[in-house]
Short mmCIF file of C-alpha atoms in Angstrom, two decimals:
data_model
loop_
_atom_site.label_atom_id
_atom_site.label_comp_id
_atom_site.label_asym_id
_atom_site.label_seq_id
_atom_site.Cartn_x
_atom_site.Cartn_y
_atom_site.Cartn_z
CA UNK A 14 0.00 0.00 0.00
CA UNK A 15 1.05 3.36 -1.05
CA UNK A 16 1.77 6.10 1.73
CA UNK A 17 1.39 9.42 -0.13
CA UNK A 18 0.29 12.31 1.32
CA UNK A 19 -2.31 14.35 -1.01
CA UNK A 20 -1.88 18.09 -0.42
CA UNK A 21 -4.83 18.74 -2.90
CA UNK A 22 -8.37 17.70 -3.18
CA UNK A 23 -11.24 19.75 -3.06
CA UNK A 24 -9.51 23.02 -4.39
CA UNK A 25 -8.62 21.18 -8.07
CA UNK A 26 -11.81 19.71 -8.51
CA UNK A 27 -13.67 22.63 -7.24
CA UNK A 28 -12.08 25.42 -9.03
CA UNK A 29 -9.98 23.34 -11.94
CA UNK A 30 -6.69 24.46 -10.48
CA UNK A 31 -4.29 22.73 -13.00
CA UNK A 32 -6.52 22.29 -15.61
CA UNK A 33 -5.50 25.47 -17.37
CA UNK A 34 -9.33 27.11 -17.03
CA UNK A 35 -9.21 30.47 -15.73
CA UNK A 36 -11.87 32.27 -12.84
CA UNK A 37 -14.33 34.18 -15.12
CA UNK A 38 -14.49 36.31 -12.40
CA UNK A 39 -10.90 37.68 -12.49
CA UNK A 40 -11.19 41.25 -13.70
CA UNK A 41 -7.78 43.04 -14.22
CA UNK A 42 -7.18 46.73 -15.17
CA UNK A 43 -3.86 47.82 -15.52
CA UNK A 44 -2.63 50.79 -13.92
CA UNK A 45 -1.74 53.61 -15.85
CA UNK A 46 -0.22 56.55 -14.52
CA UNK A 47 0.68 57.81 -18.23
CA UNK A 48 -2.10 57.06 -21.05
CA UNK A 49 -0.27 57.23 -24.58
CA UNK A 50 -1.72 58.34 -27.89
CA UNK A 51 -1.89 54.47 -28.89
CA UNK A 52 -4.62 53.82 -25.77
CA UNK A 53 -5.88 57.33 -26.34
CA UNK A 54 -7.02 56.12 -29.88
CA UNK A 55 -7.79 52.66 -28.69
CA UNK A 56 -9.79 54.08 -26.37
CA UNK A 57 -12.20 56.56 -28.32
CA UNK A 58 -11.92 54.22 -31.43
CA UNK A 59 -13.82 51.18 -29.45
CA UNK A 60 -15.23 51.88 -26.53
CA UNK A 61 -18.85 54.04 -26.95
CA UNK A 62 -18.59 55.61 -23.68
CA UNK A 63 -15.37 56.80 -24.67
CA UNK A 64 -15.78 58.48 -27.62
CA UNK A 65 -19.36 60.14 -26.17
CA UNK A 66 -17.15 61.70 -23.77
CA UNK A 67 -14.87 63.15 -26.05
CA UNK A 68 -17.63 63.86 -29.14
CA UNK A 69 -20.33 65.47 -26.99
CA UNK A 70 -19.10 68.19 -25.61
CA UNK A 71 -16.83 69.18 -28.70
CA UNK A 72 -20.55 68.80 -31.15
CA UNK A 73 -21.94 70.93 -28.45
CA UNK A 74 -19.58 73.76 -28.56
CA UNK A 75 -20.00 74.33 -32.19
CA UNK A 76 -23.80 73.20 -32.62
CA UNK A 77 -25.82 75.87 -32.56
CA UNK A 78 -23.37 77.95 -34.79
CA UNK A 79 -22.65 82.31 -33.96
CA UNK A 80 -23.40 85.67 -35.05
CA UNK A 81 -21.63 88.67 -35.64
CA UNK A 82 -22.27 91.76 -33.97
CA UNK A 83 -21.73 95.34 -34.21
CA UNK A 84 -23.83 98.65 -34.63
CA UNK A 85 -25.62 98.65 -37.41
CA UNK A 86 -27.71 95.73 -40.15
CA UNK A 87 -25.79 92.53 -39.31
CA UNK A 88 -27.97 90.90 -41.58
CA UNK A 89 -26.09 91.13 -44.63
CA UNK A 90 -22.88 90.15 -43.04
CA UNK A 91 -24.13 87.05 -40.89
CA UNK A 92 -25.91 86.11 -44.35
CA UNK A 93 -22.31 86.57 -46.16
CA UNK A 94 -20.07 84.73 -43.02
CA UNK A 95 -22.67 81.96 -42.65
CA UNK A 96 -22.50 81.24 -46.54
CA UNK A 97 -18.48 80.91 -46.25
CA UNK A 98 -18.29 78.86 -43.26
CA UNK A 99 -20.40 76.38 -44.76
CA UNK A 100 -18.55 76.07 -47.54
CA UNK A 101 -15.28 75.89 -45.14
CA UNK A 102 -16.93 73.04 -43.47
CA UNK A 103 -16.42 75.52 -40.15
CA UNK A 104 -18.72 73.51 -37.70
CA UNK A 105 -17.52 69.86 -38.29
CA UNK A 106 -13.78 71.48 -38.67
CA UNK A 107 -13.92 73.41 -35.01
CA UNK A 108 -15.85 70.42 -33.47
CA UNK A 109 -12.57 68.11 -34.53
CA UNK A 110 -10.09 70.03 -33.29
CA UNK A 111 -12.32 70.27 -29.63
CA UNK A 112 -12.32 66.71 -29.67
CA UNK A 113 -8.87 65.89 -30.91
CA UNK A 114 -7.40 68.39 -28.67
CA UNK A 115 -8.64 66.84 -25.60
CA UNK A 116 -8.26 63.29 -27.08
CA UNK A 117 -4.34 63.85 -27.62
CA UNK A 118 -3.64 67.40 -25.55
CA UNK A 119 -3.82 69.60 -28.57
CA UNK A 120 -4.55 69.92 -31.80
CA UNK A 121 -4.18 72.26 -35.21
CA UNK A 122 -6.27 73.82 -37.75
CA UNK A 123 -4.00 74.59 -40.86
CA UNK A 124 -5.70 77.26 -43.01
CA UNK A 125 -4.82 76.73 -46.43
CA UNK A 126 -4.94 80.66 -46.90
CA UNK A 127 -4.47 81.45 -51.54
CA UNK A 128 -2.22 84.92 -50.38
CA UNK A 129 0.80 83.52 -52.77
CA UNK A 130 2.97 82.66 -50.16
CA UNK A 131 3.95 79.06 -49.31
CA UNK A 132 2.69 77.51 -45.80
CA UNK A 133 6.28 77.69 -43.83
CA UNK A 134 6.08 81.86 -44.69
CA UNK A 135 3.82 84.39 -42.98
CA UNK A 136 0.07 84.87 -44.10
CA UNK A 137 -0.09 88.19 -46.00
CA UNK A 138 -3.28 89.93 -45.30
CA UNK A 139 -2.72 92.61 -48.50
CA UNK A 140 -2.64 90.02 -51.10
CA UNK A 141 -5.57 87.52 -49.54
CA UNK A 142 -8.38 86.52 -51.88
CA UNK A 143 -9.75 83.51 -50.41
CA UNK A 144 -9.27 80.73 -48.19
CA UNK A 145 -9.50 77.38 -49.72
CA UNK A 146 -10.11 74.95 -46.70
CA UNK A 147 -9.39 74.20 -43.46
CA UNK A 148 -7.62 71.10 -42.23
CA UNK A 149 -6.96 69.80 -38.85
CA UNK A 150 -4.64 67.95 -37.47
CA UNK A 151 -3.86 66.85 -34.08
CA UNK A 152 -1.17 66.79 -31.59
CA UNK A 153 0.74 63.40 -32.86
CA UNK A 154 1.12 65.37 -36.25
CA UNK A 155 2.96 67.68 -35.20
CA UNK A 156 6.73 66.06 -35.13
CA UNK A 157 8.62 69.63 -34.52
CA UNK A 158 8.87 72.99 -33.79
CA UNK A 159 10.75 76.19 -33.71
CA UNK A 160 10.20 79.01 -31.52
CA UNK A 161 10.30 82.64 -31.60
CA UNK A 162 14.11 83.14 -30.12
CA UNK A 163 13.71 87.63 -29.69
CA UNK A 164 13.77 87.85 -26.09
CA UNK A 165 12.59 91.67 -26.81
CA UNK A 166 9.38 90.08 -28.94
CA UNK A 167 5.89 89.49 -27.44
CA UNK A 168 5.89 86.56 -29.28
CA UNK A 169 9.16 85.03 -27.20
CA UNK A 170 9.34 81.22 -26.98
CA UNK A 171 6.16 81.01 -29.06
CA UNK A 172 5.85 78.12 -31.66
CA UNK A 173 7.37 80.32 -35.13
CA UNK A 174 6.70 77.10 -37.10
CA UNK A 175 5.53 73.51 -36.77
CA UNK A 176 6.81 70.56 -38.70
CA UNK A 177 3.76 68.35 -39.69
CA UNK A 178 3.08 65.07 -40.62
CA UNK A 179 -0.14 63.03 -41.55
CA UNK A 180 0.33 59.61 -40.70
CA UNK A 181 2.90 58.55 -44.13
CA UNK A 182 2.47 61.80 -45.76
CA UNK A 183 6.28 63.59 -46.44
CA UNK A 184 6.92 66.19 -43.36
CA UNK A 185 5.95 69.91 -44.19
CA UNK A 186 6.15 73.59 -42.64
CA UNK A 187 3.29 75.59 -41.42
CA UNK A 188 3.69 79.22 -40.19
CA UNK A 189 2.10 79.89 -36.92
CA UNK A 190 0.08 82.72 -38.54
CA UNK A 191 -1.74 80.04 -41.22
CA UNK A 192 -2.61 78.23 -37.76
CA UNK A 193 -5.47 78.08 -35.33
CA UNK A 194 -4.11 75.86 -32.35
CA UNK A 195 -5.68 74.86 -29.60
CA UNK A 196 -3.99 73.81 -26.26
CA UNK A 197 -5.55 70.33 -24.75
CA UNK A 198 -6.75 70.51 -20.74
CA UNK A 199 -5.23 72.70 -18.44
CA UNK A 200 -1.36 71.87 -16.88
CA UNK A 201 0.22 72.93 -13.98
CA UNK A 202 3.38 75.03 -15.87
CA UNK A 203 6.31 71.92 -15.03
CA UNK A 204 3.97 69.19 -16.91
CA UNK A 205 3.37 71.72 -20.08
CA UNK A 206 6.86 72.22 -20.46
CA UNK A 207 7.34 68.73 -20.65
CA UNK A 208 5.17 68.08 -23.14
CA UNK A 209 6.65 70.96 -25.36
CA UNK A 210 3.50 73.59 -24.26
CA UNK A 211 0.60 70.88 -24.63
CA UNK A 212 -1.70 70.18 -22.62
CA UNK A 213 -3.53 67.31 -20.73
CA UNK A 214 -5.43 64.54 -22.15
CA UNK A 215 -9.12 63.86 -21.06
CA UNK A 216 -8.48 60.54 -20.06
CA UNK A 217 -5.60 61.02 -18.05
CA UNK A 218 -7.75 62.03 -15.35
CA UNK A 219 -10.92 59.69 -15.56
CA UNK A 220 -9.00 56.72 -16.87
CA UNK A 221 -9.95 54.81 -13.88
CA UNK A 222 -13.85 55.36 -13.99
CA UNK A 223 -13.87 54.45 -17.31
CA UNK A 224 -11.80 51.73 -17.00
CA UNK A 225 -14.34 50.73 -13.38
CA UNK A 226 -17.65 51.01 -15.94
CA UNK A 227 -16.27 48.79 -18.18
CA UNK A 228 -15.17 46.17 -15.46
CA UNK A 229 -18.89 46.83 -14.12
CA UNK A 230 -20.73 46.20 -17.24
CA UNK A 231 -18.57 42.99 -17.63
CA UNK A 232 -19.43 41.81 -13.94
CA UNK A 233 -23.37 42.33 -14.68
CA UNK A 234 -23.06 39.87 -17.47
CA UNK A 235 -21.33 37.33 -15.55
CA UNK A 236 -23.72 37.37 -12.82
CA UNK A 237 -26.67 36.84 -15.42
CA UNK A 238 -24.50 34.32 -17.02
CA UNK A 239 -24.50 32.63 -13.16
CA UNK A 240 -28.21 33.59 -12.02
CA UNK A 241 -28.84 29.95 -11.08
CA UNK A 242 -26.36 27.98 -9.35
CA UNK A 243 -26.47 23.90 -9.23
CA UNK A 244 -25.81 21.99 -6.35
CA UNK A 245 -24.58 18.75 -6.44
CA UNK A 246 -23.84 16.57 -3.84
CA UNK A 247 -21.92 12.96 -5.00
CA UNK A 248 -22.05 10.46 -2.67
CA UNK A 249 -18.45 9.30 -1.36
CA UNK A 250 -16.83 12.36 -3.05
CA UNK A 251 -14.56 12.89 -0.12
CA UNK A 252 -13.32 8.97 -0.57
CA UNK A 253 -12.90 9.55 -4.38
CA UNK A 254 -10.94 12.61 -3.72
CA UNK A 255 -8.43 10.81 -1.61
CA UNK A 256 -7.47 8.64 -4.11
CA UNK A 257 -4.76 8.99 -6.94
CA UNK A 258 -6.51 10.43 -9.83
CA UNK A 259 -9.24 11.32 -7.44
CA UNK A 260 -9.44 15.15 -8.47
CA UNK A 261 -9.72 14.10 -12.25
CA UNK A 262 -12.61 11.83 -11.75
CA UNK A 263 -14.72 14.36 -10.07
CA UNK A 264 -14.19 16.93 -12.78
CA UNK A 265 -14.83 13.75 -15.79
CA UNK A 266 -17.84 13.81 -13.97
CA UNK A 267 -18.92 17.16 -13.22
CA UNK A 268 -18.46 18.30 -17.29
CA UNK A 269 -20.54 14.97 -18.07
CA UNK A 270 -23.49 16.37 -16.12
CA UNK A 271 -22.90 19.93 -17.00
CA UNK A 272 -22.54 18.99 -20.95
CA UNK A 273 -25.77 16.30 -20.21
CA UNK A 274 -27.81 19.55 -19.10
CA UNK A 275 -26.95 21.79 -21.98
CA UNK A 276 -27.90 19.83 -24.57
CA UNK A 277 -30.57 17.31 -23.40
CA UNK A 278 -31.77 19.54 -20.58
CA UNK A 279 -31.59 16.39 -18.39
CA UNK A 280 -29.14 15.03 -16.14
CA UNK A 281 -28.39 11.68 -14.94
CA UNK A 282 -27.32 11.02 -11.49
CA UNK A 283 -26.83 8.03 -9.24
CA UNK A 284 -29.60 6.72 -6.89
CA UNK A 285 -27.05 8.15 -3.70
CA UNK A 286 -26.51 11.83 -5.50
CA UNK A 287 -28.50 14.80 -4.88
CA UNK A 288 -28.90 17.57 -7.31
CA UNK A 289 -30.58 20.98 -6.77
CA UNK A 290 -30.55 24.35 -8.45
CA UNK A 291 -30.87 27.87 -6.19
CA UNK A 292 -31.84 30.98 -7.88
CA UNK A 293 -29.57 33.95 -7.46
CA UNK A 294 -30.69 37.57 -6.67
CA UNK A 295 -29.93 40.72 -9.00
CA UNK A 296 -30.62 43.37 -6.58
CA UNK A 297 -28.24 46.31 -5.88
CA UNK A 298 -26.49 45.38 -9.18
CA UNK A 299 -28.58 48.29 -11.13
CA UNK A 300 -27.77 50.80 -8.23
CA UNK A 301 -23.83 49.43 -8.06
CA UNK A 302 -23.97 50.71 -12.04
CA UNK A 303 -25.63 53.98 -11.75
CA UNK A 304 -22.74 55.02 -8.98
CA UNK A 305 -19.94 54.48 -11.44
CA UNK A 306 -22.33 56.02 -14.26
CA UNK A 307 -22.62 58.84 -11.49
CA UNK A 308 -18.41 58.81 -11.00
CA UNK A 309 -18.13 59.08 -14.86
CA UNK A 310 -20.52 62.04 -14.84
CA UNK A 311 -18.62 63.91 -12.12
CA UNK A 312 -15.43 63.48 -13.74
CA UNK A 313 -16.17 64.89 -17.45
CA UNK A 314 -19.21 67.51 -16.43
CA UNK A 315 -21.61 65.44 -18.81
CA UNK A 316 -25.49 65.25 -17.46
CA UNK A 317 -26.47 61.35 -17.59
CA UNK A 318 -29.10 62.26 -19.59
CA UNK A 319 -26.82 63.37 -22.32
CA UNK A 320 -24.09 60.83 -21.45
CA UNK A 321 -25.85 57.68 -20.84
CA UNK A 322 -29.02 58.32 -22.20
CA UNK A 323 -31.48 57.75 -19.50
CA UNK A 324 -34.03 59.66 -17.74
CA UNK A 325 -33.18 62.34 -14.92
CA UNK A 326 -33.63 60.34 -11.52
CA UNK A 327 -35.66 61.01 -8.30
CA UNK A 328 -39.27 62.16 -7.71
CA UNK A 329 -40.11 65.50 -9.72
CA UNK A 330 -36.57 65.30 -11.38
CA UNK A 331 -36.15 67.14 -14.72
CA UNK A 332 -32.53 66.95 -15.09
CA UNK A 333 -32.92 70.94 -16.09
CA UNK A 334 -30.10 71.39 -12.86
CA UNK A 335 -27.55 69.29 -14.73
CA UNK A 336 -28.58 70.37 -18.16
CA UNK A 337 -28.01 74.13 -17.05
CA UNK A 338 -24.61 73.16 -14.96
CA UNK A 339 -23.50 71.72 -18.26
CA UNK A 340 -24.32 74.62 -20.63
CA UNK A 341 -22.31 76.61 -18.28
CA UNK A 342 -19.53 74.72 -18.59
CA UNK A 343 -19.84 74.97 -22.81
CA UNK A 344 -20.00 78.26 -22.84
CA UNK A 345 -16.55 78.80 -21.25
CA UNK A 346 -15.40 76.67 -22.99
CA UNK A 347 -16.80 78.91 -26.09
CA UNK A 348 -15.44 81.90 -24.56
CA UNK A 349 -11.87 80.87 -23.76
CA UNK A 350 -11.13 77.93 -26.75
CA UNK A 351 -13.23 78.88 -29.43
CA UNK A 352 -14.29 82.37 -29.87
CA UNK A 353 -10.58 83.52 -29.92
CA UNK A 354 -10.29 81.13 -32.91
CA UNK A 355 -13.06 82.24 -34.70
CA UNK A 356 -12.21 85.94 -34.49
CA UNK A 357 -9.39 85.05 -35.76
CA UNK A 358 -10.72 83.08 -38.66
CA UNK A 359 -13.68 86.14 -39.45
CA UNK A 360 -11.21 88.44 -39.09
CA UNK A 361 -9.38 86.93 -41.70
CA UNK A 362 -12.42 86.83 -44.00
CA UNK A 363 -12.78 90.19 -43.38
CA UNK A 364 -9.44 90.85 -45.39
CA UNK A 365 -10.12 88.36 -48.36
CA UNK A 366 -10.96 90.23 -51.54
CA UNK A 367 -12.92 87.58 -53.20
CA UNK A 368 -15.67 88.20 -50.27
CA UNK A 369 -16.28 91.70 -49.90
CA UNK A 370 -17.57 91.11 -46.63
CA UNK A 371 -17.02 95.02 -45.45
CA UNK A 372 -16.37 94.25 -41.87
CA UNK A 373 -16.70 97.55 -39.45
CA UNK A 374 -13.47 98.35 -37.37
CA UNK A 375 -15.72 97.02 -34.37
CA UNK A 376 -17.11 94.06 -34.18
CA UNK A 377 -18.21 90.86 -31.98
CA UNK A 378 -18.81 87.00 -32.17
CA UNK A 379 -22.14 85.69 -30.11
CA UNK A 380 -22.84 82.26 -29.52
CA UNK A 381 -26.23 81.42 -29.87
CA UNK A 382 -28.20 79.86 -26.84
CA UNK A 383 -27.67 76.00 -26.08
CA UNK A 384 -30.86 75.61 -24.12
CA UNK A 385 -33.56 74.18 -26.02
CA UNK A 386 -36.44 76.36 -26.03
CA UNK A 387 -39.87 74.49 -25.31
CA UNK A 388 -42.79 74.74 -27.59
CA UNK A 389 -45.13 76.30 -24.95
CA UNK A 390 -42.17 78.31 -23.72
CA UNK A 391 -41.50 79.81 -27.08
CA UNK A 392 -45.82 80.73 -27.94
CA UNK A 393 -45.23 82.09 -24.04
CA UNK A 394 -42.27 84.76 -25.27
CA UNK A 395 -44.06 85.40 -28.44
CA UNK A 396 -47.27 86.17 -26.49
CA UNK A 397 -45.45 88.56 -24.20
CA UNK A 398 -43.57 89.89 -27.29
CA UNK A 399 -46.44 90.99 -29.05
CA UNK A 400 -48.43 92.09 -25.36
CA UNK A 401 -45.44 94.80 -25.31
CA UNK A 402 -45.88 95.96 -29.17
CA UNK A 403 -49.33 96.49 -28.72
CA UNK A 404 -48.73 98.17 -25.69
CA UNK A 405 -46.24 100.64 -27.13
CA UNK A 406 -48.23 101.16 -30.61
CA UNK A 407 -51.39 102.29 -28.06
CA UNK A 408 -49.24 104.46 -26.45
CA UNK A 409 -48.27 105.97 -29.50
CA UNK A 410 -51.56 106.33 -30.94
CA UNK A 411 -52.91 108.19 -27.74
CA UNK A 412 -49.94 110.36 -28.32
CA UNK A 413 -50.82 111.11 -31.88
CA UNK A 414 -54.67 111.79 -30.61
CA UNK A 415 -53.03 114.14 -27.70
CA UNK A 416 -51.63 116.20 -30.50
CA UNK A 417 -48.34 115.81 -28.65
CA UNK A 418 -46.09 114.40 -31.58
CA UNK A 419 -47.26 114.37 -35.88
CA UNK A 420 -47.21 111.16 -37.83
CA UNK A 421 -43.64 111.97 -38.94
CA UNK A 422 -42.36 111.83 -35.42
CA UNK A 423 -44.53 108.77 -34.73
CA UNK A 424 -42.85 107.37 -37.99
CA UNK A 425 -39.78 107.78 -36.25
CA UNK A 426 -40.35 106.84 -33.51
CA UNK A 427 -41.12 103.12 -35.13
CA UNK A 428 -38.10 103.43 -37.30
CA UNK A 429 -35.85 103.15 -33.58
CA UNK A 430 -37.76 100.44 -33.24
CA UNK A 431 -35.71 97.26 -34.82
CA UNK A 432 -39.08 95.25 -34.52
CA UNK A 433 -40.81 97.55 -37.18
CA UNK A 434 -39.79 97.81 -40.97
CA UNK A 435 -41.07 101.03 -42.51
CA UNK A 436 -41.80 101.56 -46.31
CA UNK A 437 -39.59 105.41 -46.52
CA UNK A 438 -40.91 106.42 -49.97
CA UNK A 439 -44.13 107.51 -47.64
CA UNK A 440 -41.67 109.99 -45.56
CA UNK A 441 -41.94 112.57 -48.39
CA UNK A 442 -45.64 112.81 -48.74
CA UNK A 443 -45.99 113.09 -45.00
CA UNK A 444 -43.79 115.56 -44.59
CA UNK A 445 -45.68 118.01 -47.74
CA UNK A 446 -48.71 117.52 -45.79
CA UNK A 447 -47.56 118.77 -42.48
CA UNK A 448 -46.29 121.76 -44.31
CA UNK A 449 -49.76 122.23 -45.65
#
């Protein structure tokens, strides 16, 4: 008889230690404390949640498009400006470079400016007729730089030039004056200057909710996948399990039944084995999801509503709290990344021959509102609209009545009045009659 001690047993048949099968249950993520370019694309290219972080609030920014204002009719020029950036492709162009640049820490708009001067010289607004497109490129693209070196110059250790190249395409120069370049997430100064003035990338910072989602979503399915577990209990197991071979025998047998009850739907046991099958709850796995969902929402400033696409949560919720929390946070970002582009852009525009757009010396860019106006809410500020026009026109015809002002001063008074259009060629057969 054999004296060998067994230092195994129920922990290889049980769990299949040594049979090469692995714990569906084992969920790694690896650490990251620097996320590279390669798992920045990775990242937006194939995981949904991903790339609505990155994509909505870049489509936001630039969605509901701008106008131009100044003193005067703006309707000409906004007419005029709205025509060209269409044909620029201006929306879809600006929305890029928002998401590349906080995909990668930065990104470029090259404009391909016809003054007859080559890209790596400076743009020359006296002999610009037109612009011919706008490209974009993003931080990985650029593969060099000089910099301003006058220490006496405003422009001092400012990018002069940038060395460019698209994925294969043979390396070329772009002056920083044919550029529009925007600076990725915000850096302390020590970690900009290491990454040669860019900034951060998104996911630097919410890496780890993202990655915890994921790893959520995954355990769900694993616990539906195990929402009934079987109980088995073999007779003389413990005996079987102390002999050589033992652990083998058990697990022969376990994948019979198991392979039995897939495709027959019927197992076969012996007269001295037990078999039973206890349901599993799901509870608290919903809730468990919405905190990370919550975590993810925290991190990037994104409502859940727009993020996740489901409805605002609590008794009497709207969601109009996040939703105006979130606008906020657009329109700085309007203010200090894009509408110091665009001025630049219109400005340029302004000095292109071909469109004769007559810009004053003054002028402004307005973002138009990103709240969505309500049906009832918009017949509400129409009503009130027209409540104060009716108002003012009675007060103007009891005025007229009083004697204290003539139809020609009434006639001016509308003209002040943007809401009115007047027909003029009456202005000269009012005014013979009031010399009469």
């Amino acid at each position: 008889m054999s004296n060998k001690t067994r230092l195994d047993g129920y922990y290889n048949a049980m769990f299949g230690q040594g049979f090469r099968q692995t714990d569906p249950f084992a969920h790694y993520a690896q650490g990251l404390n620097f996320v590279s370019d390669e798992q920045c694309s990775c990242l937006y290219a194939y995981n949904g949640i991903a790339k609505n972080i990155i994509d909505i609030p870049a489509n936001d920014a630039v969605r509901k498009g701008f106008k131009i204002k100044f003193d005067g009719d703006t309707d000409d020029v906004n007419r005029a400006v709205k025509s060209i950036c269409e044909d620029l492709e201006v929306e879809r162009v600006f929305s890029e470079a928002l998401a590349w640049s906080d995909l990668f820490g930065g990104a470029l708009i090259v404009i391909m400016a016809n003054d007859g001067n080559a890209l790596e010289e400076p743009l020359n607004y006296n002999t610009l007729r037109n612009i011919e497109a706008l490209k974009v490129f993003d931080r990985v693209c650029v593969t060099g730089a000089e910099q301003y070196t006058d220490a006496t110059a405003p422009e001092f250790m400012n990018d002069r030039l940038y060395q460019l190249n698209n994925y294969g395409s043979n390396p070329f120069w772009v002056h920083e004056s044919r550029v529009l370049r925007f600076n990725g997430g915000r850096l302390p100064m020590i970690q900009r200057n290491l990454r040669q003035g860019w900034g951060a990338k998104k996911f630097e910072a919410i890496k780890d909710d993202v990655f915890r989602y994921g790893n959520a979503l995954e355990m769900a399915i694993q616990a539906l996948c195990r929402l009934s577990e079987d109980i088995l209990k073999l007779d003389g197991m413990t005996e079987i399990l102390a002999m050589d071979g033992g652990d083998e025998a058990i697990q022969r047998r376990l994948h019979l039944l198991d392979m039995s009850r897939h495709l027959m739907n019927t197992i076969a046991i012996d007269g001295t084995d037990e078999y039973d099958r206890k349901g599993l709850s799901l509870s608290g796995i919903k809730e468990i999801i919405e905190k990370f969902e919550t975590a993810l929402c925290a991190d990037t400033g994104i409502p859940a509503t727009r993020l996740f696409g489901r409805s605002p949560d609590g008794m009497n919720s709207t969601g109009e709290s996040d939703e105006n929390n979130y606008f906020s946070m657009i329109e700085r970002r309007q203010d200090i990344e894009v509408k110091p582009r665009l001025v630049k852009l219109v400005d340029m525009l302004g000095y292109c021959r071909d469109y004769r757009l007559n810009l004053p010396l003054v002028w402004n860019i307005e973002f138009e509102s990103l709240s969505e106006t309500s049906r009832k809410d918009k017949a509400e500020i129409e009503l009130k609209r027209a409540q104060a026009q009716k108002a003012r026109a009675d007060a103007l015809v009891a005025l007229i009545d009083a004697q204290a002002v003539d139809n020609i001063e009434a006639r001016e008074t509308l003209a002040e009045d943007k809401a009115y259009k007047l027909d003029r060629s009456l202005d000269n057969a009012l005014q013979r009659n009031g010399n009469e």
